[in-house]
Amino acid sequence: MNSIHGAVAALLIILAPISTIASGKKSTSWVISNPEWTPSFEKQYSEFIAGIGKAKKSGDCSTTDQCLRSRVANPRFYNLNPSNLKSIFADCADLPYVLRAYFSWMNGLPFSFPNALLPAKWFSEENQLILAEIQELQRELADAGFFRRRIINSKIKKLRRQLNGGSRKVPDLRYNADGNVIKSKRMIKNGDDINEVLTSVVGSISTASFRTNASANGEGEKFRDTYPVKVDRDAIVPGTILYDPNGHIAVVYEVTKNGKIHLIDAHPDNSLTAITYGEKFSRTSVKIGGGFSNWRPFTYQDSKVRFKKNEELDNYSLEQFQKSQDFSFEGRQMSFYEFVRNRLSLGNLVYNPVLELRELLGELCYDFRERKLSVDKALDSRINLKDHPEKLPENIYGTDGEWETYSTPSRDARLKASIREGRDLVKKMLRLNSEGSSSVEYSGSNLKSDLLSVYEEEVAKCRIPLTLSDNSNLVLDLDQMLGKIYKLSFDPYHCVELRWGIEDESSAYRCQDSEEKLEWYLQEQGLRNTIDRDYSLKMDFGLGELENAEISDVYQEDISILGVLRTE
């Protein structure tokens, strides 16, 4: 062994958790050997997330499980994975908790997660009395006889309806307008098994777990796991969580020099994707707690928890929750999304239009490729051959079961939002350049012409092969996919042609879907026209009802990037 190899080996031994040195593998039994989350561990966690994100982006892994077992994505810990570590699943909400749990286990750190939530509105002064009465009745149930139990349960149901404003159903905590509060949390103890912990995380965590008041600390073991951060490069780092109140979660893995935020997100089909931050992520009020947040450092020792409160955290801030008109940078009023990029840019943000357009089209190409993987999973599972359900889900963006796993309405809406944002950026750069602004770096003589050339180059390079219903092949380029953006069916019960917007006037049309399914496709056009998702809308319409429903009265917004470049 030469001196360099010896030094590397010695470093690996120093870095390895003590419990792994003897066997070379980590035990699945959790041992809290480091009871405090220190700045050093937070830095290591940030590096861990950065590695996973970059590996996913480069195609080295495509699921959370693959990335955690990858030498490229997880160089420090992959070889410590025990042989009995079970396959690791994560959808979007699970992802940050699963990654945090894995890192905590590998480093002997404490970990906790919420496992029960209640609607925040239940905790008003008026409703506290109702809750107390419900709890008293629940205590009575233990010793009550059969007939008495029926009477007590009837009273409890009536009281719960009072809490819910007369409704029998508890509000969907994922989209609860008033936010949620943590009813209980689980603190991981010595001896807990990582396989069981990860299973429990997946069973307990949803986007509702993040929908809590951003200004709250919590108390005791029920502390809020995250806290909202300042919009700057010291606070928004790899590992920062982004919560979209429309029901999606992503994790930052890179912030570029020019202020772009790159994230990873997971999906119900277990896929992992890499995306960029922009207008496709909605903003929210403080009581719902969306936006960027970091993990709250805490110590867990001798069964006692000590967490850092908001006022003790250097990066804590509620500035993300200001009104839209209140964001400005160096005296210029701007949208929150522009504000974020300007704040995160090293030095003054200067647009290089040619580079910006190449990156934009590259990101859109990547998004379409990821969409193909999702569509192919539905086709491979033969969902398109099943009869179409009699009704749509209550809301197509937030559902469960087969529809959640195989449909793409949220993915498609975010894709349209990215295209719209890209179109607006191109218009902005053309305007700034015509004004001679120092915010644009361009030395040519005809920016629009040069950008059109870039567009033609990039769309030709992005080609996605499809296998049609008769097993013939077709290749779509990026320009074709962008042109069909409002035709792409999000409905997993449709044939491959409709999933990619190939209608019957096309020579490539091979679809054998029934007339009923084709009618569904036609009636879903208003939903395909929708860019900004609304999880509060009723959507469980049947065939014949949808066409005349208010949710179908949506016009197609012009979001064409090519249209901007071809205008005189």
PDB file of C-alpha atoms in Angstrom, residues 177-276:
ATOM      1  CA  ALA A 177     -56.774  25.906   4.161  1.00  0.00           C
ATOM      2  CA  ASP A 178     -56.044  26.518   7.858  1.00  0.00           C
ATOM      3  CA  GLY A 179     -53.026  24.250   8.137  1.00  0.00           C
ATOM      4  CA  ASN A 180     -52.407  21.458  10.623  1.00  0.00           C
ATOM      5  CA  VAL A 181     -50.883  20.885  14.040  1.00  0.00           C
ATOM      6  CA  ILE A 182     -48.831  17.933  15.186  1.00  0.00           C
ATOM      7  CA  LYS A 183     -50.806  15.607  17.427  1.00  0.00           C
ATOM      8  CA  SER A 184     -47.906  13.218  18.057  1.00  0.00           C
ATOM      9  CA  LYS A 185     -44.369  12.507  16.925  1.00  0.00           C
ATOM     10  CA  ARG A 186     -42.118   9.511  17.115  1.00  0.00           C
ATOM     11  CA  MET A 187     -38.625   9.899  18.535  1.00  0.00           C
ATOM     12  CA  ILE A 188     -36.299   7.158  17.330  1.00  0.00           C
ATOM     13  CA  LYS A 189     -34.802   5.152  20.205  1.00  0.00           C
ATOM     14  CA  ASN A 190     -31.692   3.000  20.507  1.00  0.00           C
ATOM     15  CA  GLY A 191     -32.428  -0.424  19.071  1.00  0.00           C
ATOM     16  CA  ASP A 192     -35.086   0.695  16.584  1.00  0.00           C
ATOM     17  CA  ASP A 193     -34.664  -1.043  13.229  1.00  0.00           C
ATOM     18  CA  ILE A 194     -34.003   1.111  10.171  1.00  0.00           C
ATOM     19  CA  ASN A 195     -36.242  -1.048   7.967  1.00  0.00           C
ATOM     20  CA  GLU A 196     -39.171  -0.591  10.327  1.00  0.00           C
ATOM     21  CA  VAL A 197     -38.440   3.132  10.739  1.00  0.00           C
ATOM     22  CA  LEU A 198     -38.438   3.774   6.987  1.00  0.00           C
ATOM     23  CA  THR A 199     -41.660   1.797   6.582  1.00  0.00           C
ATOM     24  CA  SER A 200     -43.241   3.858   9.362  1.00  0.00           C
ATOM     25  CA  VAL A 201     -42.050   7.113   7.790  1.00  0.00           C
ATOM     26  CA  VAL A 202     -43.640   6.205   4.457  1.00  0.00           C
ATOM     27  CA  GLY A 203     -46.864   5.215   6.238  1.00  0.00           C
ATOM     28  CA  SER A 204     -47.004   8.389   8.338  1.00  0.00           C
ATOM     29  CA  ILE A 205     -45.668  11.222   6.192  1.00  0.00           C
ATOM     30  CA  SER A 206     -47.647  13.055   3.537  1.00  0.00           C
ATOM     31  CA  THR A 207     -47.517  16.628   2.276  1.00  0.00           C
ATOM     32  CA  ALA A 208     -49.907  17.381   5.161  1.00  0.00           C
ATOM     33  CA  SER A 209     -46.941  16.854   7.514  1.00  0.00           C
ATOM     34  CA  PHE A 210     -45.355  20.040   6.123  1.00  0.00           C
ATOM     35  CA  ARG A 211     -48.592  22.063   6.202  1.00  0.00           C
ATOM     36  CA  THR A 212     -48.051  23.611   9.620  1.00  0.00           C
ATOM     37  CA  ASN A 213     -47.547  27.176  10.821  1.00  0.00           C
ATOM     38  CA  ALA A 214     -44.101  28.328   9.673  1.00  0.00           C
ATOM     39  CA  SER A 215     -43.684  30.665  12.643  1.00  0.00           C
ATOM     40  CA  ALA A 216     -44.327  27.911  15.203  1.00  0.00           C
ATOM     41  CA  ASN A 217     -41.674  26.120  17.243  1.00  0.00           C
ATOM     42  CA  GLY A 218     -43.801  23.383  18.742  1.00  0.00           C
ATOM     43  CA  GLU A 219     -43.077  22.106  22.221  1.00  0.00           C
ATOM     44  CA  GLY A 220     -41.407  19.127  23.865  1.00  0.00           C
ATOM     45  CA  GLU A 221     -41.050  16.216  21.492  1.00  0.00           C
ATOM     46  CA  LYS A 222     -43.720  17.753  19.242  1.00  0.00           C
ATOM     47  CA  PHE A 223     -41.371  20.415  17.893  1.00  0.00           C
ATOM     48  CA  ARG A 224     -41.709  21.472  14.264  1.00  0.00           C
ATOM     49  CA  ASP A 225     -39.059  19.528  12.322  1.00  0.00           C
ATOM     50  CA  THR A 226     -38.258  22.386   9.949  1.00  0.00           C
ATOM     51  CA  TYR A 227     -38.089  26.175   9.992  1.00  0.00           C
ATOM     52  CA  PRO A 228     -38.438  28.774   7.185  1.00  0.00           C
ATOM     53  CA  VAL A 229     -35.206  30.354   6.012  1.00  0.00           C
ATOM     54  CA  LYS A 230     -33.841  33.568   4.599  1.00  0.00           C
ATOM     55  CA  VAL A 231     -33.537  33.805   0.853  1.00  0.00           C
ATOM     56  CA  ASP A 232     -29.748  33.750   0.559  1.00  0.00           C
ATOM     57  CA  ARG A 233     -26.927  31.375  -0.342  1.00  0.00           C
ATOM     58  CA  ASP A 234     -26.082  30.608   3.289  1.00  0.00           C
ATOM     59  CA  ALA A 235     -29.606  29.373   4.000  1.00  0.00           C
ATOM     60  CA  ILE A 236     -30.824  27.758   0.772  1.00  0.00           C
ATOM     61  CA  VAL A 237     -28.331  24.935   0.327  1.00  0.00           C
ATOM     62  CA  PRO A 238     -28.322  21.252  -0.660  1.00  0.00           C
ATOM     63  CA  GLY A 239     -30.739  19.582   1.748  1.00  0.00           C
ATOM     64  CA  THR A 240     -33.127  22.564   1.988  1.00  0.00           C
ATOM     65  CA  ILE A 241     -36.737  21.439   1.581  1.00  0.00           C
ATOM     66  CA  LEU A 242     -39.183  23.159  -0.766  1.00  0.00           C
ATOM     67  CA  TYR A 243     -42.876  22.694   0.027  1.00  0.00           C
ATOM     68  CA  ASP A 244     -45.391  23.564  -2.669  1.00  0.00           C
ATOM     69  CA  PRO A 245     -48.796  24.069  -0.956  1.00  0.00           C
ATOM     70  CA  ASN A 246     -50.408  22.496  -4.025  1.00  0.00           C
ATOM     71  CA  GLY A 247     -49.229  19.157  -2.743  1.00  0.00           C
ATOM     72  CA  HIS A 248     -45.604  18.633  -3.761  1.00  0.00           C
ATOM     73  CA  ILE A 249     -42.227  18.472  -2.030  1.00  0.00           C
ATOM     74  CA  ALA A 250     -38.714  18.762  -3.452  1.00  0.00           C
ATOM     75  CA  VAL A 251     -35.205  18.876  -2.008  1.00  0.00           C
ATOM     76  CA  VAL A 252     -32.510  21.330  -3.115  1.00  0.00           C
ATOM     77  CA  TYR A 253     -29.296  19.696  -4.323  1.00  0.00           C
ATOM     78  CA  GLU A 254     -27.514  22.619  -5.989  1.00  0.00           C
ATOM     79  CA  VAL A 255     -27.613  26.415  -6.227  1.00  0.00           C
ATOM     80  CA  THR A 256     -25.680  27.649  -9.263  1.00  0.00           C
ATOM     81  CA  LYS A 257     -23.564  30.788  -9.487  1.00  0.00           C
ATOM     82  CA  ASN A 258     -26.290  32.542 -11.476  1.00  0.00           C
ATOM     83  CA  GLY A 259     -28.930  31.803  -8.866  1.00  0.00           C
ATOM     84  CA  LYS A 260     -30.725  28.777 -10.317  1.00  0.00           C
ATOM     85  CA  ILE A 261     -31.987  26.258  -7.787  1.00  0.00           C
ATOM     86  CA  HIS A 262     -31.807  22.586  -8.759  1.00  0.00           C
ATOM     87  CA  LEU A 263     -33.933  20.072  -6.872  1.00  0.00           C
ATOM     88  CA  ILE A 264     -34.799  16.403  -6.727  1.00  0.00           C
ATOM     89  CA  ASP A 265     -38.349  15.178  -6.227  1.00  0.00           C
ATOM     90  CA  ALA A 266     -39.949  11.750  -5.982  1.00  0.00           C
ATOM     91  CA  HIS A 267     -43.243  10.367  -7.244  1.00  0.00           C
ATOM     92  CA  PRO A 268     -45.831   7.731  -6.294  1.00  0.00           C
ATOM     93  CA  ASP A 269     -44.394   5.361  -8.925  1.00  0.00           C
ATOM     94  CA  ASN A 270     -41.118   5.461  -6.898  1.00  0.00           C
ATOM     95  CA  SER A 271     -39.252   7.417  -9.575  1.00  0.00           C
ATOM     96  CA  LEU A 272     -36.834  10.207  -8.712  1.00  0.00           C
ATOM     97  CA  THR A 273     -36.534  13.257 -10.950  1.00  0.00           C
ATOM     98  CA  ALA A 274     -34.370  16.375 -11.122  1.00  0.00           C
ATOM     99  CA  ILE A 275     -36.084  19.735 -11.654  1.00  0.00           C
ATOM    100  CA  THR A 276     -35.432  23.469 -11.310  1.00  0.00           C
TER     101      THR A 276
END
